[in-house]
PDB file of C-alpha atoms in Angstrom:
ATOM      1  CA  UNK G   1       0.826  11.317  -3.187  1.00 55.00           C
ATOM      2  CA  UNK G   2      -0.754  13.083  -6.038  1.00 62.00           C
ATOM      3  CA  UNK G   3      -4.638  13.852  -6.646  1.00 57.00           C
ATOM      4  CA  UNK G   4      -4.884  14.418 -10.080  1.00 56.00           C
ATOM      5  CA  UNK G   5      -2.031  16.781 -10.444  1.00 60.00           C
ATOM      6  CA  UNK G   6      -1.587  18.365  -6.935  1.00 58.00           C
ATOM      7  CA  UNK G   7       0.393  16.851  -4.405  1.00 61.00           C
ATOM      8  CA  UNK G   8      -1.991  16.207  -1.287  1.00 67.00           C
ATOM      9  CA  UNK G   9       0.332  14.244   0.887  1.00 75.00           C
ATOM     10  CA  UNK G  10       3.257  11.741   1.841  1.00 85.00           C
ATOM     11  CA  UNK G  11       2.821   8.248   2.383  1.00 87.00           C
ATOM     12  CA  UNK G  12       5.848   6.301   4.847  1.00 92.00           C
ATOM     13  CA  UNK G  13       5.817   2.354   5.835  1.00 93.00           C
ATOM     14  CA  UNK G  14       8.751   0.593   7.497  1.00 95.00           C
ATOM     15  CA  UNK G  15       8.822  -2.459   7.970  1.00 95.00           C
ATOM     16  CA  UNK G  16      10.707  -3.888  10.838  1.00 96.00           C
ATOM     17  CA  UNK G  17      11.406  -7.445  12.756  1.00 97.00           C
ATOM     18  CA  UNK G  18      10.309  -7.521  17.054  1.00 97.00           C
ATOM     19  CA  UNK G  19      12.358  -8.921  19.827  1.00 96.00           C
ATOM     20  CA  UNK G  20       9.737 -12.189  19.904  1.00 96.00           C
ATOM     21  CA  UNK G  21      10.396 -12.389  16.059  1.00 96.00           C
ATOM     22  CA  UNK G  22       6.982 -10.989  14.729  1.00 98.00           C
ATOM     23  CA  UNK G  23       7.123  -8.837  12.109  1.00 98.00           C
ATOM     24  CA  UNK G  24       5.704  -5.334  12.180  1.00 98.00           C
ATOM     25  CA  UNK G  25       4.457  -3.089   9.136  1.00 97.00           C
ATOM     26  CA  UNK G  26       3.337   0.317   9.686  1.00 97.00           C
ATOM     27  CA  UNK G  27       2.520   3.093   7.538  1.00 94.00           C
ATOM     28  CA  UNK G  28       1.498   6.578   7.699  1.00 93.00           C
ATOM     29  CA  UNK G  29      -0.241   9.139   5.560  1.00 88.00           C
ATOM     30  CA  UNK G  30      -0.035  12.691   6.184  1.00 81.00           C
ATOM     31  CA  UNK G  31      -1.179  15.829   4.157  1.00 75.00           C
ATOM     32  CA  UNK G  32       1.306  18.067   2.264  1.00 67.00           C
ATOM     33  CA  UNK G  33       1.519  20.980  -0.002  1.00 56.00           C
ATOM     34  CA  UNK G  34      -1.659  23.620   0.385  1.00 47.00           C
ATOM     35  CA  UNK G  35      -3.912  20.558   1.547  1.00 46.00           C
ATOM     36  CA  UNK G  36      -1.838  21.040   4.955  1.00 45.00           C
ATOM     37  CA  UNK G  37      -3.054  24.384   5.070  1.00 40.00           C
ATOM     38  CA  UNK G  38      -6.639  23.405   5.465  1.00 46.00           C
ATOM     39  CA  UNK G  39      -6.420  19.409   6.671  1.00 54.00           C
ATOM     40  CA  UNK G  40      -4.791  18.345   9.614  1.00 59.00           C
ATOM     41  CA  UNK G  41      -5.715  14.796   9.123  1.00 78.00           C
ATOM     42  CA  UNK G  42      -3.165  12.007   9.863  1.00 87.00           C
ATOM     43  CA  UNK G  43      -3.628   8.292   8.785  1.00 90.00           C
ATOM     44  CA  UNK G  44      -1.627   5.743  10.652  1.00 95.00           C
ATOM     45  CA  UNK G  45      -1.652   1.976  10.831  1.00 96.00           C
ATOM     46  CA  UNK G  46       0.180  -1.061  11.604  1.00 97.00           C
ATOM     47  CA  UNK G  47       0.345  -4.832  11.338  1.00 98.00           C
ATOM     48  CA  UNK G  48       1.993  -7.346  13.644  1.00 98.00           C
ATOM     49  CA  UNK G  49       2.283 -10.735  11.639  1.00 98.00           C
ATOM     50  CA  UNK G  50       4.693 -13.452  11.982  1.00 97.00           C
ATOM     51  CA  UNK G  51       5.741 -16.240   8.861  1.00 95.00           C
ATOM     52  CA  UNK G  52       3.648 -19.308   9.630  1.00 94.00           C
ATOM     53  CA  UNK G  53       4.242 -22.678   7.249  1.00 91.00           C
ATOM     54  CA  UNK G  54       5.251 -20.299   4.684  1.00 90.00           C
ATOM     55  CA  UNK G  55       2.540 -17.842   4.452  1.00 93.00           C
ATOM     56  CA  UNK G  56       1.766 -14.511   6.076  1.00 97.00           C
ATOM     57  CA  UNK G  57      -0.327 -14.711   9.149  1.00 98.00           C
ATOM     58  CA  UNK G  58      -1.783 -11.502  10.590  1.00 98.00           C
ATOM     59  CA  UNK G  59      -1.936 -11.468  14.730  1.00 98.00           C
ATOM     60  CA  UNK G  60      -2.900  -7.614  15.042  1.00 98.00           C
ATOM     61  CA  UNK G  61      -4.609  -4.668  13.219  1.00 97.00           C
ATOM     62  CA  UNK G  62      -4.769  -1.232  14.276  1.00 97.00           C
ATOM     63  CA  UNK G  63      -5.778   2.168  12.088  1.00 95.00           C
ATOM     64  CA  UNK G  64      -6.327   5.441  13.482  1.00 95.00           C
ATOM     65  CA  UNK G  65      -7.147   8.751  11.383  1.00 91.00           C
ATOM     66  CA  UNK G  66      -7.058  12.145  13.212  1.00 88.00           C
ATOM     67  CA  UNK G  67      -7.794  15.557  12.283  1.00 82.00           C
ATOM     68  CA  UNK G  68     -11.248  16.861  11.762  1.00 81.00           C
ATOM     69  CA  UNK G  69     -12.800  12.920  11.266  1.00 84.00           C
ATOM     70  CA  UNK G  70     -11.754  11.020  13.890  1.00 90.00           C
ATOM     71  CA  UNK G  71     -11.763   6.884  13.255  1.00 92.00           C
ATOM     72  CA  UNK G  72     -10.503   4.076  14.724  1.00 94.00           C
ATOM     73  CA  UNK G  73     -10.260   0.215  14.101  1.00 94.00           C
ATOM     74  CA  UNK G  74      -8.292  -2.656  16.271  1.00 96.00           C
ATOM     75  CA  UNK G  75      -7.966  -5.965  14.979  1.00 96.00           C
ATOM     76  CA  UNK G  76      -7.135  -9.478  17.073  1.00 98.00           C
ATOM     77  CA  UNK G  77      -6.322 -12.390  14.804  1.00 98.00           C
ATOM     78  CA  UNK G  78      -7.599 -15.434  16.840  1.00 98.00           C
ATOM     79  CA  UNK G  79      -5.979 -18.293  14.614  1.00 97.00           C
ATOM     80  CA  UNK G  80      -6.472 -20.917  17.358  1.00 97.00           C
ATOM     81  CA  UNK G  81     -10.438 -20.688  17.093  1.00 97.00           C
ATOM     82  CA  UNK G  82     -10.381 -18.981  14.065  1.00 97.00           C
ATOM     83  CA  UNK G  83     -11.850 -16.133  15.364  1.00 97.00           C
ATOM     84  CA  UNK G  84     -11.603 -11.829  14.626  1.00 97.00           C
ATOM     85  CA  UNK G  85     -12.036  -9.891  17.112  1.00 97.00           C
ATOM     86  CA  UNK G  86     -12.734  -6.102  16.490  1.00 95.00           C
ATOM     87  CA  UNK G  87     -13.058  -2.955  18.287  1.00 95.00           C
ATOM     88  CA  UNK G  88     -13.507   0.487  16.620  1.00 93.00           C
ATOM     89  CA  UNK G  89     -14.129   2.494  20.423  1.00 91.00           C
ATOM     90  CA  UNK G  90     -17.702   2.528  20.212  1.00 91.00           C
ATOM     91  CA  UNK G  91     -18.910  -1.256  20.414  1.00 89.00           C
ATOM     92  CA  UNK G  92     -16.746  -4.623  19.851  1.00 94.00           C
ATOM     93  CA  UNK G  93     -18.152  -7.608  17.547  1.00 94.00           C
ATOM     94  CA  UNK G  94     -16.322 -10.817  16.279  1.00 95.00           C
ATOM     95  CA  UNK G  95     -16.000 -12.240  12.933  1.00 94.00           C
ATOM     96  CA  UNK G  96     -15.280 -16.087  11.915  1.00 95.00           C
ATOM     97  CA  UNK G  97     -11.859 -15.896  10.222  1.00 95.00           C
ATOM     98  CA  UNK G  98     -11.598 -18.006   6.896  1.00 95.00           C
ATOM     99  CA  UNK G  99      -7.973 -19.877   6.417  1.00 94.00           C
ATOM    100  CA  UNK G 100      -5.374 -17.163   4.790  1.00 95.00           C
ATOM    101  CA  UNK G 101      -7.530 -14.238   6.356  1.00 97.00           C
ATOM    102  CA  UNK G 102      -4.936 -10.768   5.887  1.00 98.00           C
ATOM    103  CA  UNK G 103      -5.518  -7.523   6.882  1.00 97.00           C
ATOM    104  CA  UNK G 104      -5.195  -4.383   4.453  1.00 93.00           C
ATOM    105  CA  UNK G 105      -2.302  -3.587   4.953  1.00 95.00           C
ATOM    106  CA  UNK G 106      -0.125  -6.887   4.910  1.00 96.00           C
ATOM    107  CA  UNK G 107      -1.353  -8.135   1.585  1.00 93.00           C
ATOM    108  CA  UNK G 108       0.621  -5.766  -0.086  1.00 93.00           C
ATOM    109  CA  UNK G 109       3.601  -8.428   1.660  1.00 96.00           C
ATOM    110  CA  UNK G 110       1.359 -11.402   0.290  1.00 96.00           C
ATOM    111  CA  UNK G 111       0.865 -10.299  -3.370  1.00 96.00           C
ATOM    112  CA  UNK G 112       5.070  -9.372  -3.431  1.00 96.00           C
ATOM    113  CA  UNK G 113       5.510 -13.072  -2.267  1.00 96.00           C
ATOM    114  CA  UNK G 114       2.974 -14.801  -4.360  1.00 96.00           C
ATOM    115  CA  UNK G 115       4.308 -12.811  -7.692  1.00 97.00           C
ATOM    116  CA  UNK G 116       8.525 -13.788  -6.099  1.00 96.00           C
ATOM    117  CA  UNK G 117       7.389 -17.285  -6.222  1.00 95.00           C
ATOM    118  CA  UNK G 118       5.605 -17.432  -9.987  1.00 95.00           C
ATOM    119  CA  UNK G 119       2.221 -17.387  -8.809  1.00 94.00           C
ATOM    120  CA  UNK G 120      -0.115 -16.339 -12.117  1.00 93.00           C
ATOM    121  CA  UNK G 121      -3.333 -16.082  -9.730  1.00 92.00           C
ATOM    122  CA  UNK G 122      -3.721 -13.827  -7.147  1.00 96.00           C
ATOM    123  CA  UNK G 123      -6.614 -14.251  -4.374  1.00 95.00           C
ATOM    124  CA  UNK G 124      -7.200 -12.986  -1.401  1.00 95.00           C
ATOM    125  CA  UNK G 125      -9.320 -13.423   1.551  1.00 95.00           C
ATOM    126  CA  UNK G 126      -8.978  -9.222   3.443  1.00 96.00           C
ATOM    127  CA  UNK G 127     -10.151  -8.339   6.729  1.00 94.00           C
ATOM    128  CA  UNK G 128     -11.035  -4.340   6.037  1.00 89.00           C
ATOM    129  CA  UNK G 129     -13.651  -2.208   7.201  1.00 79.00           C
ATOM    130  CA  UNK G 130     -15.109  -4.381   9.607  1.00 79.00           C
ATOM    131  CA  UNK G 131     -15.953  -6.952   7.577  1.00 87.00           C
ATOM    132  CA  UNK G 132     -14.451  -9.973   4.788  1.00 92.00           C
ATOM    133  CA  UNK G 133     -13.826  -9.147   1.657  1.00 92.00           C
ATOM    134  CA  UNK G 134     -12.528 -11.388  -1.211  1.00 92.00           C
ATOM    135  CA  UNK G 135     -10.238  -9.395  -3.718  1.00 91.00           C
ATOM    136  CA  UNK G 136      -8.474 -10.825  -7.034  1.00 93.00           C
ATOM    137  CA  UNK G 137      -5.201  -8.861  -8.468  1.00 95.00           C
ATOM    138  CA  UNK G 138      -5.044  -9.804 -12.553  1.00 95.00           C
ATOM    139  CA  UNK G 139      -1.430  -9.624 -13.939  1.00 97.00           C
ATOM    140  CA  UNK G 140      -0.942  -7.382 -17.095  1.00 96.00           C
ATOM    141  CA  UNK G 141       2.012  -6.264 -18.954  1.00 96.00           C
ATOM    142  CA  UNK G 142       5.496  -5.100 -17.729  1.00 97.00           C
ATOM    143  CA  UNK G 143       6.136  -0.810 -18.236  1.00 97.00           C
ATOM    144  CA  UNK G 144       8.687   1.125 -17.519  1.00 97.00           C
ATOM    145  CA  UNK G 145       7.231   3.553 -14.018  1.00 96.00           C
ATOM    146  CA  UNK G 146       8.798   7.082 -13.647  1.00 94.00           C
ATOM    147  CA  UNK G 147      10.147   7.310 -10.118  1.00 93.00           C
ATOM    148  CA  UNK G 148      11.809  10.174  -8.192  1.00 91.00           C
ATOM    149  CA  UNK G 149      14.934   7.584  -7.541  1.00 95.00           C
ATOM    150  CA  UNK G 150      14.621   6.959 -11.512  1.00 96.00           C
ATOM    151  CA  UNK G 151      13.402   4.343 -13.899  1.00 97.00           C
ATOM    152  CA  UNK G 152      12.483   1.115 -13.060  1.00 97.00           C
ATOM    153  CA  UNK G 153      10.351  -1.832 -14.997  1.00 98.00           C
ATOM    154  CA  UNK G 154       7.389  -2.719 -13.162  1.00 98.00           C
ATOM    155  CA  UNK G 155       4.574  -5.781 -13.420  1.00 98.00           C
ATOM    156  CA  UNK G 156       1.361  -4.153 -14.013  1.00 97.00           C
ATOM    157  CA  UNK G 157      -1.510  -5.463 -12.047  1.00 97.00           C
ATOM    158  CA  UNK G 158      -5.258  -4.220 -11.579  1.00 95.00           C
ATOM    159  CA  UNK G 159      -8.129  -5.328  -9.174  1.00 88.00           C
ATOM    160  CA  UNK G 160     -10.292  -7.149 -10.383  1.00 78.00           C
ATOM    161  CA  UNK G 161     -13.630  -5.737  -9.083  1.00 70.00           C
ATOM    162  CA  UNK G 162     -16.869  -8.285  -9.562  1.00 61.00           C
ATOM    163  CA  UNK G 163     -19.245  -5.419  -8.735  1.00 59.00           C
ATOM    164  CA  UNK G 164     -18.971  -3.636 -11.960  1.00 54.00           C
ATOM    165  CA  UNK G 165     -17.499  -0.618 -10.119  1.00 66.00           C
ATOM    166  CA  UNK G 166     -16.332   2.095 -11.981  1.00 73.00           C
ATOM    167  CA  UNK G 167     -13.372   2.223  -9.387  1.00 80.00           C
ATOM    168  CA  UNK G 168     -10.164   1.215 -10.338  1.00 86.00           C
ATOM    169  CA  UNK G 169      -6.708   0.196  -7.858  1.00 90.00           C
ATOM    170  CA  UNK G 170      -3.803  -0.256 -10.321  1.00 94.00           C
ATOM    171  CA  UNK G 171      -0.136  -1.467  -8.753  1.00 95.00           C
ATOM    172  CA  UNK G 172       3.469  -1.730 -10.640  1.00 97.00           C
ATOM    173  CA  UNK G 173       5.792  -3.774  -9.085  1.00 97.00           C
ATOM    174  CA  UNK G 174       9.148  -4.296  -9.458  1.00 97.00           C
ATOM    175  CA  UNK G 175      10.635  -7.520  -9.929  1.00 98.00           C
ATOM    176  CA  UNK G 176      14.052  -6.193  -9.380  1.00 97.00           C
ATOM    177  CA  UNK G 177      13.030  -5.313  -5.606  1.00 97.00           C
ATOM    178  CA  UNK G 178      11.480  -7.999  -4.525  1.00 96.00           C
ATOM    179  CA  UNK G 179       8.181  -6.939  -6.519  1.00 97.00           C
ATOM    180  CA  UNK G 180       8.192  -4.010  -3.966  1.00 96.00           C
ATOM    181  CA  UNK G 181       5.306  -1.826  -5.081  1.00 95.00           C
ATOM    182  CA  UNK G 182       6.942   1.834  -6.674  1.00 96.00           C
ATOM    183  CA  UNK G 183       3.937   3.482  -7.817  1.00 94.00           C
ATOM    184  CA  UNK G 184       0.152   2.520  -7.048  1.00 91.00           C
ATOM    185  CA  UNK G 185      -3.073   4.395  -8.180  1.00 91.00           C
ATOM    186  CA  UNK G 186      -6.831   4.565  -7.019  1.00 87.00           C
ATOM    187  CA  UNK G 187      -9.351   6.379  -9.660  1.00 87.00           C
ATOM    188  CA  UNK G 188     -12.946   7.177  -8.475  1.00 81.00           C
ATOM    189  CA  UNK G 189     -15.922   6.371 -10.483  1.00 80.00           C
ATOM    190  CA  UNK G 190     -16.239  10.558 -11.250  1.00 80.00           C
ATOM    191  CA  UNK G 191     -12.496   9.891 -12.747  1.00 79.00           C
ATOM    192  CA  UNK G 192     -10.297  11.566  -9.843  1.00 82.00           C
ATOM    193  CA  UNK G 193      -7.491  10.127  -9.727  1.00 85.00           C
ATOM    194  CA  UNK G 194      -5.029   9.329  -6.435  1.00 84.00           C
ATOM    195  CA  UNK G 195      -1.531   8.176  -7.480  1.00 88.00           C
ATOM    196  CA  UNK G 196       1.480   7.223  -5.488  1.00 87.00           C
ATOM    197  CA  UNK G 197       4.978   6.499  -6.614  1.00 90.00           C
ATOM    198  CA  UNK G 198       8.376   5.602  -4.752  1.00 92.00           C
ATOM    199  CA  UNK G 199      10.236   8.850  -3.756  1.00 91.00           C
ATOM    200  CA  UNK G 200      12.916   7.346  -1.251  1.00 92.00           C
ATOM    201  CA  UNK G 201      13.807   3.652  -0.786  1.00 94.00           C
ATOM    202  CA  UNK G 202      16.332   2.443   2.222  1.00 93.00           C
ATOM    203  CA  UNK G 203      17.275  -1.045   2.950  1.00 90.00           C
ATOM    204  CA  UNK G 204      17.268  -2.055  -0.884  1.00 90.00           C
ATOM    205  CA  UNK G 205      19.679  -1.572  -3.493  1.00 91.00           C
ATOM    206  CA  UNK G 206      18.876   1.275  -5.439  1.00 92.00           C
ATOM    207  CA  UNK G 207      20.935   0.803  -8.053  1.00 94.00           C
ATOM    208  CA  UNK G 208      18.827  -0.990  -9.995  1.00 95.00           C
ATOM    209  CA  UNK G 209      17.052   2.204 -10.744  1.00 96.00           C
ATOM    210  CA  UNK G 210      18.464   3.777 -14.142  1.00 95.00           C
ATOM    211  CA  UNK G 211      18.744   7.532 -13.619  1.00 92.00           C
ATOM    212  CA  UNK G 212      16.675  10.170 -15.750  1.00 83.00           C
ATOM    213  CA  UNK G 213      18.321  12.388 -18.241  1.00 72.00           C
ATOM    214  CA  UNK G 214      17.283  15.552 -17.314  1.00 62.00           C
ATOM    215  CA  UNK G 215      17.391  18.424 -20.064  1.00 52.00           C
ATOM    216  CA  UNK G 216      20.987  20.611 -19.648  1.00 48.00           C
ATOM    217  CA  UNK G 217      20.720  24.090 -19.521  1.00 49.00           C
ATOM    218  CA  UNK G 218      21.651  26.337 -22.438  1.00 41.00           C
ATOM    219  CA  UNK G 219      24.850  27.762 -20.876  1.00 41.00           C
ATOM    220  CA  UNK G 220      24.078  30.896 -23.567  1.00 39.00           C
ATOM    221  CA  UNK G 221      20.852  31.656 -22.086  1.00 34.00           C
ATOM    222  CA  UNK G 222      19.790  33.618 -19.285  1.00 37.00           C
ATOM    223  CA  UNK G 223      16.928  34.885 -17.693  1.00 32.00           C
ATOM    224  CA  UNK G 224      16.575  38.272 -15.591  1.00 34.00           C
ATOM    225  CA  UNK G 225      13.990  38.303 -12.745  1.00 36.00           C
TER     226      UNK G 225
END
């Protein structure tokens, strides 16, 4: 994970199937490079979901930052009375859940189905930050995306932001994983810029990847230190 041009941290998920058959996506974000020096401040979450009538239903929610700002949010998916229940340690309140409702974190899953399955519009109701939010993803073109594994072509797609936000959240998927998101990007209304791109893949095949030529060294030259 790159701000502007200096790496800041590392970003893992895993994805993995429980003994009752939900499904369980976590991910965590930790500081590298000289921010470590300085930041201490770990990011984790994780969603328990299960495949209902062909769609992704979220069950549980939980993020937790540490380090020098301290936050925390749990999530209960109440799909029986259509209920959310949340708790972020210093008071609990409830929210009516609208049919679809997804977390933050799963609809990454969602928008990988949807786009698998030819959807061309891309809606979502997200439960994030306490409160619902209703977020469109527009397709664009397909471009080839620069990956430590290699090169890979990608689906283009922005958020569509109805605020007239400055802010921009740009994904490239690939189609040949599954529309598995390799490199994603956040820019700030002051232009910084937050980009993330696949650096290690395991489960999928990786061959689909085309490897980089990388300059060869001029066997005639040398350096001295």
């Amino acid at each position: 994970m790159q701000y502007n041009s200096l790496t800041v941290g590392e970003l893992n998920q895993t994805l993995s199937t429980l003994e009752n058959g939900d499904r369980l996506l976590r991910s965590e974000t930790r500081p590298r490079g000289l921010v470590s020096l300085f930041r201490s401040d770990n990011v984790e979450e994780q969603s328990r979901w299960r495949d209902y009538q062909g769609t992704i239903q979220p069950l549980e929610y939980r993020y937790e930052r540490t380090g020098r700002r301290p936050k925390f949010l749990h999530m209960l998916f109440d799909w029986q009375d259509y209920q959310l229940d949340m708790d972020d340690k210093k008071h609990p309140w409830s929210l009516t859940l609208k049919p679809g409702t997804l977390d933050r974190l799963i609809y990454q899953l969602a928008v990988m189905r949807d786009l698998s399955n030819g959807e061309q519009e891309l809606q979502y109701h997200i439960a994030d930050g306490g409160k619902l939010k209703h977020h469109e993803i527009l397709i664009l073109e397909t471009e080839t995306v620069s990956t430590s594994l290699g090169t890979i072509e990608a689906v283009k797609l922005v958020r569509d932001r109805d605020d007239d936000s400055d802010r921009q959240t740009i994904l490239w998927c690939a189609p040949s994983l599954g529309y598995l998101t390799v490199k994603l990007q956040h820019i700030e209304k002051d232009g910084a810029t937050f980009t993330a791109s696949l650096r290690e893949l395991t489960g999928r095949d990786t061959s689909v990847f085309t490897p980089e030529q990388r300059p060869v060294n001029n066997p005639g030259f040398r350096t001295t230190p």
